[in-house]
Coordinates of C-alpha atoms in Angstrom, one line a residue:
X26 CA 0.0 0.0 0.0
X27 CA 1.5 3.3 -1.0
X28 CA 1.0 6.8 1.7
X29 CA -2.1 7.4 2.6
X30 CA -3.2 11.0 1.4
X31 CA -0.7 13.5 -0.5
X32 CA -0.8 16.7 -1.7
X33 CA -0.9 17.0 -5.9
X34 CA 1.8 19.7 -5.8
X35 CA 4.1 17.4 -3.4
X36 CA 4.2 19.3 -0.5
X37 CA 2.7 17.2 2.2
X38 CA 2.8 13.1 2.2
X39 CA 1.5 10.7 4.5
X40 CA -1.9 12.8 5.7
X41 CA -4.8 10.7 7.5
X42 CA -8.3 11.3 6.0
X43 CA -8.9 13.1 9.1
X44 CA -6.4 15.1 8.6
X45 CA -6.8 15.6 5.1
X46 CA -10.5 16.4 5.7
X47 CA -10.0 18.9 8.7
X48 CA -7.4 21.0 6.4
X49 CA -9.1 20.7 3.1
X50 CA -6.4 22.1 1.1
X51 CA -2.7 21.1 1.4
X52 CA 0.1 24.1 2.7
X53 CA 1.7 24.0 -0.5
X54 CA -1.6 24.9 -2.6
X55 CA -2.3 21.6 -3.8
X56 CA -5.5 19.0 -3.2
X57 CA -5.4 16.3 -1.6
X58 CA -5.5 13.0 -3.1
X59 CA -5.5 9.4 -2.0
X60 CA -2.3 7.9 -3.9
X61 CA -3.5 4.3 -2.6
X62 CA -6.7 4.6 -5.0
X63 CA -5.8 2.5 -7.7
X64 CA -5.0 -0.4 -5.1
X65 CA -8.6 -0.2 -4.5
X66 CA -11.6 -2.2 -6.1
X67 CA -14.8 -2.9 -5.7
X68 CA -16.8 -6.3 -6.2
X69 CA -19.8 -5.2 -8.6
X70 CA -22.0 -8.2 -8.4
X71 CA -21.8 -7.9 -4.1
X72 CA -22.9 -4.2 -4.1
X73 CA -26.0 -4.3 -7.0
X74 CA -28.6 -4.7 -4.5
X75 CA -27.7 -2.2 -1.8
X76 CA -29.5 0.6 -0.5
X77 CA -27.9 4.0 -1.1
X78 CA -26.5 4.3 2.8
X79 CA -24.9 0.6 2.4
X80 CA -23.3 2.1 -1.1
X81 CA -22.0 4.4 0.7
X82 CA -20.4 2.4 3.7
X83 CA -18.8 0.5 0.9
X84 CA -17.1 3.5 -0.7
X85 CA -16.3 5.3 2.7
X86 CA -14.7 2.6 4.6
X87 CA -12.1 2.4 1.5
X88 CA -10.8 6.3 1.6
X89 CA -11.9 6.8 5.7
X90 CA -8.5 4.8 6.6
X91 CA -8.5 6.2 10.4
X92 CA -12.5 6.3 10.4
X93 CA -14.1 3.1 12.4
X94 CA -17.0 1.4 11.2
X95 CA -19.2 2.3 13.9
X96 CA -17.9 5.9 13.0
X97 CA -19.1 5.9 9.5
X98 CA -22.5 4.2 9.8
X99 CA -23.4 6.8 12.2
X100 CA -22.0 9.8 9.7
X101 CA -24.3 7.7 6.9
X102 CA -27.2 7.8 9.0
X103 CA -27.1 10.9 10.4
X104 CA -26.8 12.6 6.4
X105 CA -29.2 10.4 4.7
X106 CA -31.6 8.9 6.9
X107 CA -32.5 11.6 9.3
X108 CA -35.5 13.0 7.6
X109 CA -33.7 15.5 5.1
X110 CA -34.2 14.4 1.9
X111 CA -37.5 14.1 0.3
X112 CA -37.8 10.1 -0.3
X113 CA -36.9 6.8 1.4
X114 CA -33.5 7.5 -0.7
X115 CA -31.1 10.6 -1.1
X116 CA -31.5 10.5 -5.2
X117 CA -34.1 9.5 -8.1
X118 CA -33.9 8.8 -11.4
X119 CA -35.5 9.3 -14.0
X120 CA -35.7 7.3 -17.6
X121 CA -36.6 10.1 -20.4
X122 CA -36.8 9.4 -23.4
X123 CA -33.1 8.0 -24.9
X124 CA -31.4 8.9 -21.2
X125 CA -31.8 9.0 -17.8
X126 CA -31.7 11.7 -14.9
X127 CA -29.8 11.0 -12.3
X128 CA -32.1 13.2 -9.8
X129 CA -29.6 14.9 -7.0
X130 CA -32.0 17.6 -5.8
X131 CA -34.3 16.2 -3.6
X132 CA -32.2 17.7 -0.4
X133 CA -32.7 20.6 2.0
X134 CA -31.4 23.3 -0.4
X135 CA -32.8 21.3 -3.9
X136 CA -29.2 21.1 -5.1
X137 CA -26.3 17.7 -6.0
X138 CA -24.4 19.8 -3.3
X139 CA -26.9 18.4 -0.8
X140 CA -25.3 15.1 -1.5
X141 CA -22.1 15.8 0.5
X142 CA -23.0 18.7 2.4
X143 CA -25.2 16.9 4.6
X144 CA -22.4 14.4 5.7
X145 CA -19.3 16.4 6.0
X146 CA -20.5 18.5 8.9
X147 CA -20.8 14.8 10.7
X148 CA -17.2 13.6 8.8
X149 CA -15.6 16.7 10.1
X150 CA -16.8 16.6 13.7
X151 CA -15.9 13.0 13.3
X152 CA -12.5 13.7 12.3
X153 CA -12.1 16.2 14.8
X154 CA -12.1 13.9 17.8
X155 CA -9.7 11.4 15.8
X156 CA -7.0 13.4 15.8
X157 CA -7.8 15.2 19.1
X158 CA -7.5 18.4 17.7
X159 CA -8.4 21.5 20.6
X160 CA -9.0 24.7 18.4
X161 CA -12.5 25.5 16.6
X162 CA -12.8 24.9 13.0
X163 CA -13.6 28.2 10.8
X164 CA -14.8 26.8 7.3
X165 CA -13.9 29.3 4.6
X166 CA -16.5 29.1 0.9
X167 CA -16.3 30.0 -2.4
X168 CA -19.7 29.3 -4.0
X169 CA -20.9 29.8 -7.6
X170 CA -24.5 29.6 -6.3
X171 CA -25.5 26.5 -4.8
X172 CA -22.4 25.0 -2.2
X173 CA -23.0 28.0 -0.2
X174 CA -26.5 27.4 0.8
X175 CA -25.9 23.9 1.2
X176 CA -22.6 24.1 3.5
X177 CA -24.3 26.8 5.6
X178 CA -27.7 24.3 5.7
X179 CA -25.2 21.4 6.9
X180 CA -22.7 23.4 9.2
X181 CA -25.2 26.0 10.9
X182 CA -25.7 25.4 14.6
X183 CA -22.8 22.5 15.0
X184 CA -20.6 23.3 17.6
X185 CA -17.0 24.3 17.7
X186 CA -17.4 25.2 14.0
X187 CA -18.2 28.7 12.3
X188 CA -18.5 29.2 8.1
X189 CA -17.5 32.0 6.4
X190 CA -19.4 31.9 2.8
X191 CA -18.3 34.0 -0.2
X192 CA -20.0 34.4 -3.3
X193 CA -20.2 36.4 -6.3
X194 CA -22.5 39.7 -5.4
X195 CA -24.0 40.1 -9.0
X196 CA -23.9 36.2 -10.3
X197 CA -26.0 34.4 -9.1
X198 CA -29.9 33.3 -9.4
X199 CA -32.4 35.5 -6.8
X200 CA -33.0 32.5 -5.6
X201 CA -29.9 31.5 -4.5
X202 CA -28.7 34.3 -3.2
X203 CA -32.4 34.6 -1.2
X204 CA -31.3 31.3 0.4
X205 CA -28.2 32.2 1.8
X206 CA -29.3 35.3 3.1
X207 CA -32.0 34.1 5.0
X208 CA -29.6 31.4 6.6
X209 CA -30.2 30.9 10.4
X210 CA -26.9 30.2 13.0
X211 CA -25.0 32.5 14.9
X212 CA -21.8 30.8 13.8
X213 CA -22.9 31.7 9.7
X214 CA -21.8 34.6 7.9
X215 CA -22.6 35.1 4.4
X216 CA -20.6 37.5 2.4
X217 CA -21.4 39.1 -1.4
X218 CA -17.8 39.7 -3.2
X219 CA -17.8 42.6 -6.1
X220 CA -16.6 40.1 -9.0
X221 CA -16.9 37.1 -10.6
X222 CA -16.9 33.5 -8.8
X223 CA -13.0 32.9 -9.6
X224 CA -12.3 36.1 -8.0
X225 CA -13.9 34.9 -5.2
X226 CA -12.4 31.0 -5.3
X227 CA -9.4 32.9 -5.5
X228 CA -10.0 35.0 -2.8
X229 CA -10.7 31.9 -0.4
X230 CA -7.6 30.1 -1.5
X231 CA -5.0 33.3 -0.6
X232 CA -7.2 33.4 2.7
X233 CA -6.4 29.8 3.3
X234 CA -2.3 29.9 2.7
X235 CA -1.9 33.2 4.1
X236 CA 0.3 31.7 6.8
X237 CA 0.8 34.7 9.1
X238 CA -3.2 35.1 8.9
X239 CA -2.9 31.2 10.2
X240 CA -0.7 32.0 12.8
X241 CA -3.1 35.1 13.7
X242 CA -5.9 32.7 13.8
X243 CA -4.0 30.2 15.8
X244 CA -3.4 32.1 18.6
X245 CA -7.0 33.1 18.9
X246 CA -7.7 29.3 19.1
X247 CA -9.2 28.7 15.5
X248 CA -7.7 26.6 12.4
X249 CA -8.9 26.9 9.0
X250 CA -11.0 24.7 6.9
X251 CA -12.9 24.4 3.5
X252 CA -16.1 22.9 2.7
X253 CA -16.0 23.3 -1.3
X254 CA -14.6 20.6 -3.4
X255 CA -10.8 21.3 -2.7
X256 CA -11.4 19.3 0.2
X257 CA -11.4 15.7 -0.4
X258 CA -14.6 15.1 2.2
X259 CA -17.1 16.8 0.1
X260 CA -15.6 14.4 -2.9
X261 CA -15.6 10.9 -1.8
X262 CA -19.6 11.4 -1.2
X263 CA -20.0 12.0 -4.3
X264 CA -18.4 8.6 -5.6
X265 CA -20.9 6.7 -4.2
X266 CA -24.1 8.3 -6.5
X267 CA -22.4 6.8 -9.1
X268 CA -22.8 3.7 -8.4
X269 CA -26.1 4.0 -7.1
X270 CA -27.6 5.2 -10.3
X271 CA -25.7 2.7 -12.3
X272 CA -27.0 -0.5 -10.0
X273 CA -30.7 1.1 -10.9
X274 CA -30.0 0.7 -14.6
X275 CA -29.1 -2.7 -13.8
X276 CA -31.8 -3.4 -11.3
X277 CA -34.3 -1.9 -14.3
X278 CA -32.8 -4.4 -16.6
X279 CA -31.9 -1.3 -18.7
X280 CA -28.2 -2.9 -18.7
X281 CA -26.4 -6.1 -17.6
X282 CA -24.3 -6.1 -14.6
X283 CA -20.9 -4.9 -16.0
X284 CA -21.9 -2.8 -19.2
X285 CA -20.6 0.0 -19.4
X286 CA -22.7 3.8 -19.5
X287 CA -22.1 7.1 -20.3
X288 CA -22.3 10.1 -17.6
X289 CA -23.1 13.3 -18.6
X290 CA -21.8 15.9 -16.0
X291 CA -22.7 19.6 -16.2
X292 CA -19.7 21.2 -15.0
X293 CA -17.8 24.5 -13.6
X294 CA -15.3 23.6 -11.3
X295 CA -14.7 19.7 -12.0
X296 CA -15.3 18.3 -8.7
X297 CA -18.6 16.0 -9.6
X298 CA -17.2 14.8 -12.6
X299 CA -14.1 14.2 -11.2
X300 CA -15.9 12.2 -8.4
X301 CA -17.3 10.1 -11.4
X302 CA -13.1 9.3 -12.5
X303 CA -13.2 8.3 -9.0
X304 CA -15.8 5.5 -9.3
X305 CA -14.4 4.2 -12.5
X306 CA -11.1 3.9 -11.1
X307 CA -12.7 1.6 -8.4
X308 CA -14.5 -0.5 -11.4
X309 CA -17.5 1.1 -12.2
X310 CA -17.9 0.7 -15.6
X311 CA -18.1 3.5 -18.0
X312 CA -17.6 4.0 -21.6
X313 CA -17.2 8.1 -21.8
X314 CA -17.4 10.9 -19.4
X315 CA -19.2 14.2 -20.9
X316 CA -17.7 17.1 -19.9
X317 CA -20.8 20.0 -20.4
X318 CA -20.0 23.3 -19.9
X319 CA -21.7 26.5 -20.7
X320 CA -20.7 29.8 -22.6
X321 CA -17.5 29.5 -20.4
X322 CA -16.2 27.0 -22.0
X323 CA -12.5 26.8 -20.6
X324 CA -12.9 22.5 -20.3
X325 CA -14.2 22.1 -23.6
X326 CA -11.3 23.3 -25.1
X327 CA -9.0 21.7 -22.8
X328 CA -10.2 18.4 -24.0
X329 CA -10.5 18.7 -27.6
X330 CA -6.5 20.1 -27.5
X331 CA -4.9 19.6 -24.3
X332 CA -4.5 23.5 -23.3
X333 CA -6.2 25.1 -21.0
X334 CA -6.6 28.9 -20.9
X335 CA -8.6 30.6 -18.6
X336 CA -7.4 33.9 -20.5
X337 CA -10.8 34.8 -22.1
X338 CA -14.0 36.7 -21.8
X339 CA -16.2 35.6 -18.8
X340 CA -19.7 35.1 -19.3
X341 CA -22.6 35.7 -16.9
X342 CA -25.2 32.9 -17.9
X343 CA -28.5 31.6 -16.8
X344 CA -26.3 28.7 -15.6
X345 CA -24.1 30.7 -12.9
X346 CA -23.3 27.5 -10.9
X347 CA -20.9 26.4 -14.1
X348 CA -20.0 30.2 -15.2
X349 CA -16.0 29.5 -13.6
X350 CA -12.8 30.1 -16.0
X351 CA -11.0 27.9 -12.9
X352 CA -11.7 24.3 -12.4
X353 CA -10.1 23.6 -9.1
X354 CA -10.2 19.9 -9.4
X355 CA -9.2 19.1 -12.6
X356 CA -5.8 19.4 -10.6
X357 CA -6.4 15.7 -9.6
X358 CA -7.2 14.8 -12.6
X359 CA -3.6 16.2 -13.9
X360 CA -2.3 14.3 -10.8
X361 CA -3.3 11.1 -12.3
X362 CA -2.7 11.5 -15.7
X363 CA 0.6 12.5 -14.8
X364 CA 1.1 9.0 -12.5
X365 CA 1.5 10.8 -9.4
X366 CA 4.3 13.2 -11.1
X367 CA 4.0 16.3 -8.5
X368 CA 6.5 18.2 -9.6
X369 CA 4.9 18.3 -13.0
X370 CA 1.6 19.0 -11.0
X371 CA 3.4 22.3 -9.5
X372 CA 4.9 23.7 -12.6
X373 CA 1.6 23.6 -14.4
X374 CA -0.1 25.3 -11.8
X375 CA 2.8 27.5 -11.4
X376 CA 1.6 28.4 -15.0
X377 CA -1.6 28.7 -14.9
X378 CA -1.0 31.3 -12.0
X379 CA 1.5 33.3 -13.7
X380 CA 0.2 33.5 -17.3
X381 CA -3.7 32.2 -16.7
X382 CA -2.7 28.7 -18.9
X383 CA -0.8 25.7 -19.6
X384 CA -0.6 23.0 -21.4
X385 CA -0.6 19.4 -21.1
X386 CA 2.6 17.4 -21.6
X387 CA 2.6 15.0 -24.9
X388 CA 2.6 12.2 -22.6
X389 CA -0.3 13.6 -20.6
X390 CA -2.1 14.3 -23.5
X391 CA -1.7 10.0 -24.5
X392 CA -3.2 9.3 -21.2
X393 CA -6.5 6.9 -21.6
X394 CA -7.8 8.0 -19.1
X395 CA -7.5 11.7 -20.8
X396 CA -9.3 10.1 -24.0
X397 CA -11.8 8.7 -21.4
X398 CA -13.2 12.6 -21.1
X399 CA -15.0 14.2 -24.0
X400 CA -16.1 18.2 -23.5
X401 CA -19.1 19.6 -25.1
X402 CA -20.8 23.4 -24.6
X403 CA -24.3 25.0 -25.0
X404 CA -24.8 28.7 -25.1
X405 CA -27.5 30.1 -23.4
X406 CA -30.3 29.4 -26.4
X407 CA -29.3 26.1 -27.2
X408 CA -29.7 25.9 -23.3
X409 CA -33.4 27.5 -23.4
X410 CA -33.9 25.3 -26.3
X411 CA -33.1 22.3 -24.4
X412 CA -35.8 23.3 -21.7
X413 CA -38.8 24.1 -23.8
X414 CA -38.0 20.8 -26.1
X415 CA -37.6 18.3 -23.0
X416 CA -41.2 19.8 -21.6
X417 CA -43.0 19.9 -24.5
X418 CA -41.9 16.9 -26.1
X419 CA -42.1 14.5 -22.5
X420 CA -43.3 16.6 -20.0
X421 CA -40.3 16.5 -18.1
X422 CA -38.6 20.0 -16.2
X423 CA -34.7 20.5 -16.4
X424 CA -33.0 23.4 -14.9
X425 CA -30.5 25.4 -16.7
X426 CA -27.3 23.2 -15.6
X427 CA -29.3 19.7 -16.6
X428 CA -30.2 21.9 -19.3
X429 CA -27.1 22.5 -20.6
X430 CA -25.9 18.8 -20.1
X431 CA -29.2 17.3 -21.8
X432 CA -27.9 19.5 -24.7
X433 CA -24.5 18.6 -24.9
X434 CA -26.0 15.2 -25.0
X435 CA -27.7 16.0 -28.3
X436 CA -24.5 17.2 -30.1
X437 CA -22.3 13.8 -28.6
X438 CA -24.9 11.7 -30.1
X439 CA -25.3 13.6 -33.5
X440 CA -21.3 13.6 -33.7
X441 CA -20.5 10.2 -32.4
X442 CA -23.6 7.8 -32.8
X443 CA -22.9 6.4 -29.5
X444 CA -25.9 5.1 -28.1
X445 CA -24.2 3.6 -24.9
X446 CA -27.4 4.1 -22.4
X447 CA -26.6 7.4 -21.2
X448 CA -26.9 8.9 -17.2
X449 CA -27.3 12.8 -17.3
X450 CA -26.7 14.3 -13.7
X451 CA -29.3 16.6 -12.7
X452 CA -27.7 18.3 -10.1
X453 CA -30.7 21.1 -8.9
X454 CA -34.1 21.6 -9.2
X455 CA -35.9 23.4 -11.7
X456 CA -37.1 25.6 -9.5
X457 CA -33.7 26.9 -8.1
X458 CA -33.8 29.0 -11.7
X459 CA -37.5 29.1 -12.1
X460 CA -37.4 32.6 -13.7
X461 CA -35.2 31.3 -16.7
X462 CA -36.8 27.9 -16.7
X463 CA -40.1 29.6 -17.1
X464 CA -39.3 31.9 -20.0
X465 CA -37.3 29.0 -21.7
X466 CA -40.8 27.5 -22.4
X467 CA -43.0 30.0 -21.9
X468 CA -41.9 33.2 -22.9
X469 CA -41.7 36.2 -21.3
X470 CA -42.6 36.6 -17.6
X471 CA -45.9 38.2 -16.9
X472 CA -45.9 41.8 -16.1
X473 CA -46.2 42.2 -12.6
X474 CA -44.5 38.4 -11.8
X475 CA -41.4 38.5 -9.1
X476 CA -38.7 35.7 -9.4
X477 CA -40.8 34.3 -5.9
X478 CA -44.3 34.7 -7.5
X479 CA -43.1 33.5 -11.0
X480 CA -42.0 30.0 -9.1
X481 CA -46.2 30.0 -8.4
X482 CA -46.9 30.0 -12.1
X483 CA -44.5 27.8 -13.1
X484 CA -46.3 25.1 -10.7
X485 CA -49.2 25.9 -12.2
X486 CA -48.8 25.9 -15.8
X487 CA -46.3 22.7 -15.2
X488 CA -48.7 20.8 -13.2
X489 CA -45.4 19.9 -11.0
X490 CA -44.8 21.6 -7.2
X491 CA -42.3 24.2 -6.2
X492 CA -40.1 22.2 -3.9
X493 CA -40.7 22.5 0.2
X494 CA -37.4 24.6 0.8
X495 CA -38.0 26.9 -1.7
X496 CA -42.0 28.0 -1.1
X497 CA -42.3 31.2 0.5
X498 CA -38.8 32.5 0.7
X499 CA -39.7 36.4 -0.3
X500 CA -41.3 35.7 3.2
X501 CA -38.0 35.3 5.3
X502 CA -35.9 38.2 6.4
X503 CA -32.6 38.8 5.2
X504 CA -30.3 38.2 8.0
X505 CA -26.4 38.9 6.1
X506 CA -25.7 42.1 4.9
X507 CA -21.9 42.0 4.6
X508 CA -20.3 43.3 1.0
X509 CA -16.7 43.4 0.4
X510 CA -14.4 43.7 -2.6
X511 CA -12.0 40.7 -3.2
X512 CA -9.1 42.5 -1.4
X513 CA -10.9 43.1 2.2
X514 CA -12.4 39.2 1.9
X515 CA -9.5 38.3 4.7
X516 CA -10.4 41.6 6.8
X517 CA -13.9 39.8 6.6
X518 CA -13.5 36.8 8.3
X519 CA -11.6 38.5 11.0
X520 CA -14.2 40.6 12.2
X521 CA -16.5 38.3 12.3
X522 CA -14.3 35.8 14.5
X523 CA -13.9 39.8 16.7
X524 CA -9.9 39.1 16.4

């Protein structure tokens, strides 16, 4: 068995997943990874008939190497089985049409980020006791739109912890800024950045290797932490979906046990699909991974050449949650293509921070698992277009990040002809971006028709229901005020930890 967790850029080796998970990003910049993961399997034909939670066990008690059993049944149940999500499981699908909707919304904030944010507040307080650690635990966000809410759902109220979440002032949906803001705990702060969601990621990663800010913190009794999907317990959860949706296929008779599927995987900063690479690795069987991006279409380039170049207009879209020119995690991905090559890891980083590109050595480029990925983009009409054509046609509601996945679905197929059976992650609900959804099949809003009100006709003229957590939010009083510019985001955190 090689070391246990290690940082892509080299700088820290032989990390527990306790530790790995209460310090979420390594002190040299880089992620951190499990190098033991392709040692790892699991048996397909023992797993097809468990329920989601025993999935998970499965999956968890492979990466949780200092994690008892009784320790992760009790995060499993506490996350999944508590009364949070809608049905007797986390996730639905769906079979429309030619494909199928892998359903991740049915959480307490309607988004896929539900699907880990509900378990690492219990992994984190879990980890916390293994390695004794005495200080608080201050969890720093970035969010395009929908990890905020969730990691401020998941973390608010639990002791000895406080989150800090950051997002983009101007770019993201009413409604997702209306759930944040109306976000109850004493220990939550909520925080609108002037700029763009990189600025912000950005902003959280200086915060989080500022080392005299550390030491600052230190003293005052605090230790930083991260709750995007830099840190590698909001990414093992998502592993196990995977799995999950594929054994439904099989249960379905859709596929035999041990044919292969395609994912499609709307995507901004890499971490679900990468999370997908994750499961294959561990022998789920999968033919292609669809890489759909928006207008911002940074990874779609990168793998039809190999370069990636984040130099390039930035688009505001009615998909904000994928509108990033920075895909954190594709780091991992480089780690593995590259065989564990960390040195190669930190000079293209090293690039992509000095000249906003890089790219991908020849041999990197030869990978299979590089030729494993294929990118594909919709702008934002073929994205409307997507919407009105999936209601009319079957009666069936995407958002605009399904949207733009169902799509890029379209334009694989018409290019390729592969008619693999198909999984499209659906990763919020419809009515997380009801305004756009609503004119994508309808037309123009109604005079008079508020983004809250305009959720209400949507319902009605869909014949579906708004979701619980999202009826009657115009009714809730804003509770965060706090604006900053990228530059004071630091300044931020330490007023509201009064240090």
């Amino acid at each position: 068995m090689k070391e246990k967790y290690v940082s892509t850029r080299g700088g820290e080796k032989n990390i527990s997943a306790s530790q790995g998970i209460i310090k979420g990003i390594a002190k040299d910049g880089g992620l951190f990874v499990p190098s033991f993961i392709h040692d790892l399997s699991l048996d397909l034909a023992s797993l097809k008939d468990m329920r989601y939670g025993e999935l998970a066990f499965a999956v968890f008690e492979k990466f949780l190497d200092d994690f008892s059993p009784e320790q992760i049944k009790a995060c499993i149940d506490a996350a999944y089985y508590s009364g949070k999500f809608e049905g007797e499981e986390p996730v639905a699908i769906s079979k429309v049409a030619d494909r199928y909707f892998l359903e991740l919304y049915h959480g307490p904030t309607c988004a896929f980020k539900d699907m880990a944010l509900t378990i690492l507040p219990h992994l984190m307080t879990t980890a916390m006791k293994n390695i004794d650690i005495d200080k608080d635990i201050v969890i720093l966000t970035a969010t395009s739109g929908d990890t905020g809410k969730a990691a401020l759902e998941g973390f608010a109220k639990v002791p000895r912890i406080s989150i800090v979440v950051y997002y983009p002032k101007d770019g993201v949906s009413t409604i997702q800024e209306k759930q944040m803001l109306t976000q109850e705990g004493e220990n939550t702060r909520v925080i609108g950045v002037a700029g763009n969601f990189d600025d912000t990621q950005n902003g959280v990663k200086q915060i989080l290797n500022d080392h005299g800010l550390i030491e600052e913190l230190d003293a005052a009794g605090y230790v930083f932490s991260s709750a995007n999907s830099i840190n590698i317990g909001r990414l093992l959860p998502q592993v196990v979906y995977y799995f999950y949706s594929y054994f439904a296929l099989v249960k379905n008779q859709e596929i035999n046990l041990g044919d292969p599927v395609n994912f499609v995987v709307p995507t901004g900063n890499f971490g679900n699909i990468l999370a997908g690479y994750y499961a294959h690795i561990l022998g789920l069987p999968v033919n292609r991974f669809i890489c759909a991006s928006n207008s911002n279409n940074v990874l779609t380039d990168f793998f039809a050449d190999g370069a990636y170049n984040k130099n390039r207009d930035f688009h505001k879209t009615i998909s904000p949650s994928m509108d990033i020119l920075i895909s954190s995690n594709l780091e991992r991905l480089l780690y593995d293509l590259a065989d564990g090559n960390a040195a190669c890891i930190a000079g293209l980083m090293a690039d992509l921070n000095t000249k906003g590109a890089y790219t991908l050595p020849e041999a990197l480029a030869k990978n299979k698992a590089y030729e494993k990925f294929y990118g594909g983009c919709a702008d934002e009409m073929a994205t409307q277009v997507a919407i009105h054509d999936m209601f009319v046609e079957n009666h069936y509601l995407m958002d605009t990040h399904t949207a733009v996945a169902s799509r890029v679905y379209d334009d694989y197929l018409a290019k390729t002809g592969d008619t693999t059976p198909t999984i499209i992650l659906s990763t919020a609900s419809p009515y997380k971006f009801g305004h756009s959804v609503y004119q994508s099949i309808f037309g123009e809003i109604p005079e008079g028709l508020d983004d809250y009100a305009v959720l209400t006709a949507l319902s009605e003229k869909t014949g579906t229901e708004v979701p619980k957590p999202l009826r009657d939010l115009d009714k809730k009083a804003n509770l965060h005020d706090v604006q900053c510019s990228p530059q004071e985001m630091a300044d931020c955190v330490k007023a509201f930890l009064k240090i």
